[in-house]
Every structure is written in C-alpha cells, then in structure tokens.
Amino acid sequence: MPFVYDFDHRHRRPPMEMKDLLGGKGANLAEMTSVLRLPVPHGFTISTDACRAYMRAGWPEGLSREVTRARARLERNMGKRLGDAVDPLLVSVRSGAKFSMPGMMDTVLNLGLNNESVEGLAKQTDDERFAYDSYRRFVSMYGRIVLDIPGEEFDRLLDEAKQRTAAATDADIPVGELRSLVDAYKDVVRRHTGKAFPQDPDDQLRGAIEAVFGSWNGPRAIAYRDHEAISHDLGTAVNVQAMVFGNRDDQSGTGVGFTRDPATGAKGAYGDFLVNAQGEDVVAGIRNTEPLSAIEARFPRIYKELLAVFGRLEHHYRDMCDTEFTIEQGKLWMLQTRVGKRTGRAALRMAVEMTKDPGIRLSRAEAVQRVTAEHLEQVLHPQFAGTGYGVLTKGLGASPGAAVGRVYFTADDAAAAAARGEAVILARSETSPEDVHGMLAAHGILTARGGLVSHAAVVARGWGKPAVVGAEHVRIEGRTFSVGATVVGEGDWISIDGTEGDVVLGQVPLAETKPSDEFDTLLGWADFIRKGRLQVRANADTGADADNARRLGAQGIGLCRTEHMFLAEDRLPIVRRMILAESEAQEEAALEELRVAQRSDFVDILRAMDGLPVTVRLLDPPLHEFLPDVGELAIKEATVGLTAEEQRLYRAAKQWQEFNPMLGTRGVRLGVIKPGLYAMQVRALIEAAVDRVLAGGRPVVEIMIPLTVTRAELALARGWVEDAVATTIAAARRDNGLRPGRKLDVLIGTMIETPRAALRADEIAEVADFFSFGTNDLTQMTFGFSRDDVEGRMMSAYLDKGLLEHNPFETVDPGGVGELVRIGVQRGRATKPTLKIGVCGEHGGEPQSILLFFDAGLDYVSCSPFRVPIARLSAAHAVLGADAAAAPAKKAARSRKAGPARKAGPARKAGPARKAGPARKAVATRKRSPARKATGSRTVSGARKAPGLARKASRATTTPRSIKAARPTKAARRGR
Ligand code: ADP
Ligand code: MG
Ligand code: MG
C-alpha cells in the first residue's frame, strides 16, 4: 500500500469513510475535492500507516520517494515550484488524525519560503510587505513547531517591532521592519539550534512532516486522547497543501463557519470572519472577528457561494458541518470540513429537525444515534447562562451541572443554613461520610483536594448534585476560603459549574433546564426503538421518588430499598427496640409497629407505579447500621457516662459489630436469624397491595431476596414469603372484602450479587421467578475490592497507572463481572426460559454498561430516577448498535458469495479491534433461549461477529471519563 495519496486520488470507497487511513482532515479534504468538487487547494495526504511505521521504526523506507513524486505532481498542478526564486509555491503541512483533536497537534504554514523565494513572492505578488509577513510567520511557526524554540522568543520580538513602529495590528507593521524582524527571527533560530534556518525546501518539508508525526506523542495530544478515550496507536496523517492567502490584501480574509448554530442548533450559517488575515488569526483572539454575515456586505457574491457550499456539505454529510475557509483576492477556498461538535441542546434540536429536512431525511433511528448520553446530561442539569462571568479558580468538573449558593464550611452549618431556606454550597478541603448530611442539604459541593473518584465526587454524582473537586488553589481556613488574594467568607455567594470545574464569585444566572420539546420527541423515538427489547426501571424508595421516576419515563421500580424506610427518624427507635428485644413478645411488638409504618410507605409507592412492576427488596444491610456508633458510645462511657438506655444500645452495638460487615450478617442471612423480620415486611407490602386493589388500583409486586448464595437459602426465604403472602391475602378476603376471584400479581425472586450465585444460577432459578443482578456487590466480591476503602484510596492510582481501564464501580467490568452476568443469565434461563432478569446496581444507568447488559440478554436495567432518560437513550443505542452489527455481517456473508472479498469489511472501520475478553467466547457459543426467540429479533450472535461496529456505536454514545454512573449514599450502597 502506498503511503501518499493526492486529494483527488480515486479511492475505491468514499474518502470520507477512510479516516483510519487518511485521518479526518485528509479524508474530508479528499471528499470535498474528488466527490463534491469544491474549490480546495491541491495537495496530498501522507497516511496514518506512514505515521505508525515512523513511530515503530523511524522514517519509513520509500516514503521520501513517494513524497518527492507527490510534490512534483503538486508543483505541476500549480505551475509553481517550492523554493523557486521567481514564482514560488508555498504549502501548509497539516496534522490530521482519525478523531479530531482540536488544537492538540501541529500545522506549519507558508512552507517553501527562503531568502530567495521570498523575493520571488514579493515580485510575483507585487507586494513586498505580504511576502515578508508570510516569511516571518513561517520562520516563527517552523521555529516553534519543528525546532522546538519557545514561541515567546518570537512573540516578544514581534511586540517590540509593533511598539517601535506604533503599529496597531500585525498588518500595520511596515515592510522595512518586517525584513529586520525576519532577520531577528533567524538569529533566534541560530542561537537555539546552532544552525542557520533551513533554506532547502526538501529539508523544510521533511522537518515539518516529522514534527507532525512527532506531535502525535506530544504531552497535550496524549492528555487529550486519555480524556477522550482515543487509542494512542492510531497515529496521525499529514496533509501537504498549496497555500492560499487570506492575508494577501483587503479583498482577502479567513474564517470558520458552521452550517448551523452549534450552541442552539438553530438553522442558518454561523461563524467568525477576519479580513486580511491568515490561518489561526481567527481563533487566536488577537483581533476582534466579525460575524460570518459580515461577509455578505463586503463580498456579496462570495457569501452566496459560501452558503451554497454549506448547503451541499450538509446534504452530503447529512449533518451539521464546521468549516475553515479562506478568501484570496476575491476567490473562495475551502480548507477543511468535518461534522461539527455541538451542545446537548443543539444536538437534540438538530437531530429532530433533520428528520424533516428534505435534503437530509434523517431516519428516527439515526436521529436517536446522533444524541449522546453526554448531550442529555447537559440538558438535564442547569448550566451557567451566557459566558460573561470571571472564573475565580478551577478544579475538576466532578459532577455535572451548575449551582449557586452561599458558601458554608462544615456539614452542620450547611445543613442548618439549608434548613433556614438558604441555597448552600458546601466547601470542604475534602469530604468524608460524616459530611453526608451537609452534602445532601447543599445545592453544590466544592472541595480543595481529591480527584474524580474522591468521596465528594462519587457521592455528588450519585445524587446528581453539581460538584467541583480538587480546586487546588482554594485554601480553606476556618470559616473562610481564599484563592490568592481573594477571600470568601461564610455566607458569601459563589457559583460552581461541575461540568467545567469553574468556581465563580457571586451569583451567575443559570440557564433554564426545562427540557425542550425535542427532548421528549427524541426520547419517544428511543422508547419505540427499544420497545420489547430492553426496559428501563428506576431505583426508588419513596412515593415521591417513584412519582419522579415515572415522570422521567421509568417502566417500573427495579429496586425499592426498604432500609431507607427504617432509617427515618421516627422509625429508628422502633428498629432498635426490635434489635434489643429480650423476649419474643417484645420483638413481635416492635415488628408490628414497623409493619404499620412500612405499609403506608408501600401504598405510596404502589400508587405512584400503578400498573407497573415494583420490586421490593427485603431488608439487606447489617443490623448494626441501625445502632449508634460503638466508638462514640465508648468515649461517652469513659467521659460523661451512659444512660441505662444507652448502655443497652452500647451492648447491642458491640454484640452486632462485625469485622467485615460487607461480608457479614446481612441480606438473606439476616432473615435467617431474624425470621419474623421478612414475614413482617411481606405482610406490610401485601396489605398495601390489597389496599391498592380495593381502591381500584393495579399493584404489580415483585418481592426480592437479597444476597442469596445457595438454592436452599432462597427456598427457605421463599417459603416464608409465600406463607406471609397467603396468610395476608386470606386475611384480606376474610376481613377486608377482597373478592375471591381477584388475583394479586406477586413474583418472588432474588438478587444475584455474589460470584457463587451467578455460577449456581441454574439451581437458584429453580426457586426464583426473577433475577436482579446487584452489580455493586458483585463487583466488590468479584474483584475483592471493598468499595468504601478502595475508591478513595487506590482507585485513582489504578486508573492513572492503567491497571484498570475504568473504575469498575462506574462502568461494569466486561471481563469479570460482565462474564458472571452472562453466565448467570445463561444458566438461569437454561433452567427457566421465562426467567425475568434485570440489573439494579448503579451500572444500570451507565451507557457502556447498558450495552453489555443488553448484549447479555437482560430484560431491563434499573437506575436512579434522574438517570432514567439517559438509560432510555442508551438502551435504544444498544438495540441499534446490535442491529447494525448484525446487518453488515449478513451483508458481508452475501457479498462473499457474490464476488471477491473486500479487504476492509465494515467491522474494521472503527479501528483496532477491541481486546476480546473471555466474555466473547462464552456468548459466541451460547444458544438462544426460547424466551429470546419468543421476543423475536434479538441478534446477539450478530453483535459478536462485528466487534468493530459495536464499538463504534459505543464511542458515539459515550464518553467514558465524563459520564459517571449514579451512586447513592454509603448506607444505601451497602445494601446493594
Ligand atoms: P487545526 O487542525 O489546528 O485547525 P489546520 O491544519 O486546520 O490546523 O491549520 C491551521 C490553520 O491554518 C487553519 O486556520 C487553516 O485554515 C489554515 N491553513 C491550513 N492550510 C492552509 C492552506 N493551505 N492555505 C491557507 N490556510 C491554511
Ligand atoms: Mg483546522
Ligand atoms: Mg447488594
């Protein structure tokens, strides 16, 4: 394969699809040249193959010859030669990787100028000032990028020259001064490199190409790829292109243009323009730009032409494009295009509008794929309105959205202020579980220390609460914090943006968060796509949460944690009485009180979810969580002494204290030693359901036993539950007039949250109507990571060192935990094909994990209410991704029969194949269960065959580092 392709090379496929080889910029330059036939300056692309070869073993054999030939073709096309003393050709040498990395890599302009050709250019253009301006730009760019000379050296000389000549702008510097500036620049080069500035265009070209190759591994580029989860192996292409000059005169200029407004999505061209300017001037912010529409007044004919080009680009790419263009002496040149980045709001609006655009005709499925989870996240959280605010300091954007409030420095102060009705921002050096009540009360959280998996970050994300963490310049002392000389006192207003990590003094107005009509439209389409294939439920513990979840589109509750009801202030004493009971009678009395209390909670929830399934998990956490802290009581005993009641609590707390509560007396184990407990909970629940039936409602109840490890355990618990259900219903028929024919829908199932339960899912399924994977505990137990210990202390080191690709508590680990999920599904359904299976760990709201759960064959995912819209979208993406992966696999099979195999199958488009984890094998051999067949079109095996496409879909829908799964409080987490 050759290393070099001209922009007008006849590729066998549309060049825009060849970004792997040509890079994004090169692929689109070729597309504009050879397919759209737009005015693009001639040039050629050195492929990413060449870059990869260079990175492996230095300058590749044969590359010089190919470049020399391509250069000769370019020179013939242009009728000019590089370095020519009479009429020189100048070129740009531009980087361009597969994924756009704005501003991360390097480009050299005006290459080919030297001491002789600059004179030729001056004569040819009859413009000495222009020639020397181009030369000084070239020497400084080449010096900075290729020769590694600090840019300030050149900038300082330029500023001095401007001052000396009282020039207002670069363009006002007189030619004599430009000449001496070039000499001064060349001196800088000699001083830094010990050599003269290279005069031979061959040397210049080779140097620039190597510098672009090298910039792939520059620190900025590496950091960017880390952040965006782009592979480091892709390499960049290099584009060598004839220069056009926007800095030629007042009939020239340069600009960037979008075919629609990337901020709002509104139709109509949008962008910035500068007259008499070149390249980066527009983005560099040196001169004030004009809006794109200013071109209309100045160059009406060109403006029309530009709009026509924009129209063609949109129709061709079927999306909003961004462009770079230059006008040289009244002629328009297109220098770049690509599908443009956009805000969440714009993404929604464009996706929906493009389905109606006759030139684009986006399908609804395509529209759904155009919107990412990140886009939704943006529109679901408030943002700062506008941009006119000064940033006091920056930290890490740890939990998206913006918040405005008065700052308080302790959890107690924050909670007290919130109780007074104030909007509060809690500022701490870092947070710990003791701060949780203050965090809960706050609108936003700011910490001076800690990273993206610090306690503050993790808890805030779980609640969808804006947070900026690790704001290093913030110094907290007592009830003030300072940033440099600025001191902020308790009660002062500040604003934080947890998306960007900005901290601002005062109250920044927030943009409206009411989702647009397009939001509902698009999610409606997503629901249609995933209908009957993957449902979305919510984890909700109260009627209010359930209402909220339903409003956001939840199709039921996948996890109702009854312990939250126990922790309420008025319930805790009753729970404690139950634990402390010294006789059966005492215990029963306490349980009876709890039953009455729980019953009304259940009524609220069942009402909110009327007609939809509600999965209630029986008590899960270790009992000592309901008792006071042993350490505190010990101190109190030693100092002021304990009351009789406290002494009893102290004894009980010590008795229930465990070395390893995560692995201790919790879940069904608790039921085994306190059998009355589960019976009581079931009674309360069934009574609530009966109430609902009598009120004309339709409760759908699923009772879930936590932490089951063996079949026998579940069989035992199931027995209690069935008994309690039967006696309660019988009592209701007898006492409450429940009609004999009236049936109650009750399923009894279990969580699968230990490796053993997943492995023995076949046996467990014999006594379960449904499974729900508790992937938080499953992750803890599969890795042997105690989440509360590991996340704060070692997770960031593991991520930094690349020991883990993702935090497995946020994105489900495909190789281990994911494999256990697949095994659990497979074995469970082998026993019971109709087994209903879902997931209720926090992974249920995380886009990448949702792809895996769908692929594993789950019926539903369940997540925090506020992540439900994201899960709905991601579920649709999962379905579309699997279908798309299945379709080309079939097509490829057909075309193999029809003719010679194409080299690049669709599956290879997305780049180097993903590492195939062991999960791959298991599923490839998995038989489709009858239940799957019944639901029809699920195409798991197809998805397996084309990992490339599946991956592409996932890239489009997620940005792993910035989308974090929900995570509730420690106590709540414990229970999962
Ligand atoms: P980036 O990827 O950082 O945008 P580019 O390769 O697009 O880098 O180039 C930087 C700037 O130089 C852009 O404004 C681009 O339009 C301009 N530029 C690049 N090549 C040429 C050329 N052949 N003629 C005129 N301007 C050019
Ligand atoms: Mg560019
Ligand atoms: Mg659990």
mmCIF file with all atom_site columns, C-alpha atoms in Angstrom, residues 7 29 38-43 74 78 80 88-94 108-111 121 125 130 133-134 137 240-249 251-255 276-281 324-336:
data_model
loop_
_atom_site.group_PDB
_atom_site.id
_atom_site.type_symbol
_atom_site.label_atom_id
_atom_site.label_alt_id
_atom_site.label_comp_id
_atom_site.label_asym_id
_atom_site.label_entity_id
_atom_site.label_seq_id
_atom_site.pdbx_PDB_ins_code
_atom_site.Cartn_x
_atom_site.Cartn_y
_atom_site.Cartn_z
_atom_site.occupancy
_atom_site.B_iso_or_equiv
_atom_site.pdbx_formal_charge
_atom_site.auth_seq_id
_atom_site.auth_comp_id
_atom_site.auth_asym_id
_atom_site.auth_atom_id
_atom_site.pdbx_PDB_model_num
ATOM 1  C CA . PHE A 1 7   ? -6.573  14.773 -2.593 1.00 0.00 ? 7   PHE A CA 1
ATOM 2  C CA . LEU A 1 29  ? -10.284 17.231 2.029  1.00 0.00 ? 29  LEU A CA 1
ATOM 3  C CA . LEU A 1 38  ? -15.498 22.116 -4.154 1.00 0.00 ? 38  LEU A CA 1
ATOM 4  C CA . PRO A 1 39  ? -12.719 24.686 -4.526 1.00 0.00 ? 39  PRO A CA 1
ATOM 5  C CA . VAL A 1 40  ? -9.962  23.120 -2.416 1.00 0.00 ? 40  VAL A CA 1
ATOM 6  C CA . PRO A 1 41  ? -6.281  23.977 -2.912 1.00 0.00 ? 41  PRO A CA 1
ATOM 7  C CA . HIS A 1 42  ? -4.394  20.975 -4.329 1.00 0.00 ? 42  HIS A CA 1
ATOM 8  C CA . GLY A 1 43  ? -2.465  18.735 -2.045 1.00 0.00 ? 43  GLY A CA 1
ATOM 9  C CA . LEU A 1 74  ? 1.559   19.233 -6.899 1.00 0.00 ? 74  LEU A CA 1
ATOM 10 C CA . MET A 1 78  ? 0.066   24.570 -9.506 1.00 0.00 ? 78  MET A CA 1
ATOM 11 C CA . LYS A 1 80  ? 4.944   26.708 -9.441 1.00 0.00 ? 80  LYS A CA 1
ATOM 12 C CA . PRO A 1 88  ? 7.494   30.089 -5.570 1.00 0.00 ? 88  PRO A CA 1
ATOM 13 C CA . LEU A 1 89  ? 4.869   27.607 -4.425 1.00 0.00 ? 89  LEU A CA 1
ATOM 14 C CA . LEU A 1 90  ? 4.143   27.658 -0.702 1.00 0.00 ? 90  LEU A CA 1
ATOM 15 C CA . VAL A 1 91  ? 2.483   24.814 1.165  1.00 0.00 ? 91  VAL A CA 1
ATOM 16 C CA . SER A 1 92  ? 0.997   24.072 4.541  1.00 0.00 ? 92  SER A CA 1
ATOM 17 C CA . VAL A 1 93  ? 1.901   20.881 6.374  1.00 0.00 ? 93  VAL A CA 1
ATOM 18 C CA . ARG A 1 94  ? -1.118  19.941 8.452  1.00 0.00 ? 94  ARG A CA 1
ATOM 19 C CA . VAL A 1 108 ? 3.108   24.651 9.687  1.00 0.00 ? 108 VAL A CA 1
ATOM 20 C CA . LEU A 1 109 ? 2.018   27.301 7.175  1.00 0.00 ? 109 LEU A CA 1
ATOM 21 C CA . ASN A 1 110 ? 3.896   29.066 4.349  1.00 0.00 ? 110 ASN A CA 1
ATOM 22 C CA . LEU A 1 111 ? 6.487   26.350 3.965  1.00 0.00 ? 111 LEU A CA 1
ATOM 23 C CA . LEU A 1 121 ? 6.953   36.021 -3.926 1.00 0.00 ? 121 LEU A CA 1
ATOM 24 C CA . THR A 1 125 ? 2.562   39.491 -5.997 1.00 0.00 ? 125 THR A CA 1
ATOM 25 C CA . PHE A 1 130 ? 2.896   40.457 2.159  1.00 0.00 ? 130 PHE A CA 1
ATOM 26 C CA . ASP A 1 133 ? 4.866   38.962 6.567  1.00 0.00 ? 133 ASP A CA 1
ATOM 27 C CA . SER A 1 134 ? 4.491   35.416 5.262  1.00 0.00 ? 134 SER A CA 1
ATOM 28 C CA . ARG A 1 137 ? 5.128   33.832 10.086 1.00 0.00 ? 137 ARG A CA 1
ATOM 29 C CA . VAL A 1 240 ? 0.593   18.881 2.433  1.00 0.00 ? 240 VAL A CA 1
ATOM 30 C CA . GLN A 1 241 ? -1.439  21.530 0.680  1.00 0.00 ? 241 GLN A CA 1
ATOM 31 C CA . ALA A 1 242 ? -0.822  24.519 -1.564 1.00 0.00 ? 242 ALA A CA 1
ATOM 32 C CA . MET A 1 243 ? -1.209  27.724 0.412  1.00 0.00 ? 243 MET A CA 1
ATOM 33 C CA . VAL A 1 244 ? -3.883  30.256 -0.291 1.00 0.00 ? 244 VAL A CA 1
ATOM 34 C CA . PHE A 1 245 ? -3.542  33.664 1.252  1.00 0.00 ? 245 PHE A CA 1
ATOM 35 C CA . GLY A 1 246 ? -6.221  35.318 3.290  1.00 0.00 ? 246 GLY A CA 1
ATOM 36 C CA . ASN A 1 247 ? -3.608  37.815 4.365  1.00 0.00 ? 247 ASN A CA 1
ATOM 37 C CA . ARG A 1 248 ? -2.999  38.948 0.775  1.00 0.00 ? 248 ARG A CA 1
ATOM 38 C CA . ASP A 1 249 ? -4.956  42.212 0.865  1.00 0.00 ? 249 ASP A CA 1
ATOM 39 C CA . GLN A 1 251 ? -10.016 41.503 -0.866 1.00 0.00 ? 251 GLN A CA 1
ATOM 40 C CA . SER A 1 252 ? -8.902  38.533 1.207  1.00 0.00 ? 252 SER A CA 1
ATOM 41 C CA . GLY A 1 253 ? -9.716  37.040 4.561  1.00 0.00 ? 253 GLY A CA 1
ATOM 42 C CA . THR A 1 254 ? -10.206 33.879 6.501  1.00 0.00 ? 254 THR A CA 1
ATOM 43 C CA . GLY A 1 255 ? -12.940 32.392 8.611  1.00 0.00 ? 255 GLY A CA 1
ATOM 44 C CA . ASN A 1 276 ? -6.869  40.291 5.559  1.00 0.00 ? 276 ASN A CA 1
ATOM 45 C CA . ALA A 1 277 ? -5.802  37.511 7.892  1.00 0.00 ? 277 ALA A CA 1
ATOM 46 C CA . GLN A 1 278 ? -4.325  34.058 7.756  1.00 0.00 ? 278 GLN A CA 1
ATOM 47 C CA . GLY A 1 279 ? -4.896  30.736 9.440  1.00 0.00 ? 279 GLY A CA 1
ATOM 48 C CA . GLU A 1 280 ? -5.021  30.819 13.178 1.00 0.00 ? 280 GLU A CA 1
ATOM 49 C CA . ASP A 1 281 ? -5.682  34.558 13.417 1.00 0.00 ? 281 ASP A CA 1
ATOM 50 C CA . GLU A 1 324 ? -12.445 26.548 7.587  1.00 0.00 ? 324 GLU A CA 1
ATOM 51 C CA . PHE A 1 325 ? -12.293 28.720 4.516  1.00 0.00 ? 325 PHE A CA 1
ATOM 52 C CA . THR A 1 326 ? -10.128 31.434 3.063  1.00 0.00 ? 326 THR A CA 1
ATOM 53 C CA . ILE A 1 327 ? -10.835 34.155 0.544  1.00 0.00 ? 327 ILE A CA 1
ATOM 54 C CA . GLU A 1 328 ? -7.862  35.117 -1.581 1.00 0.00 ? 328 GLU A CA 1
ATOM 55 C CA . GLN A 1 329 ? -8.316  38.197 -3.720 1.00 0.00 ? 329 GLN A CA 1
ATOM 56 C CA . GLY A 1 330 ? -11.979 37.606 -4.164 1.00 0.00 ? 330 GLY A CA 1
ATOM 57 C CA . LYS A 1 331 ? -11.832 33.830 -4.621 1.00 0.00 ? 331 LYS A CA 1
ATOM 58 C CA . LEU A 1 332 ? -13.268 31.353 -2.089 1.00 0.00 ? 332 LEU A CA 1
ATOM 59 C CA . TRP A 1 333 ? -11.238 28.328 -1.000 1.00 0.00 ? 333 TRP A CA 1
ATOM 60 C CA . MET A 1 334 ? -12.413 25.576 1.321  1.00 0.00 ? 334 MET A CA 1
ATOM 61 C CA . LEU A 1 335 ? -9.667  24.353 3.659  1.00 0.00 ? 335 LEU A CA 1
ATOM 62 C CA . GLN A 1 336 ? -11.405 21.956 5.983  1.00 0.00 ? 336 GLN A CA 1
#
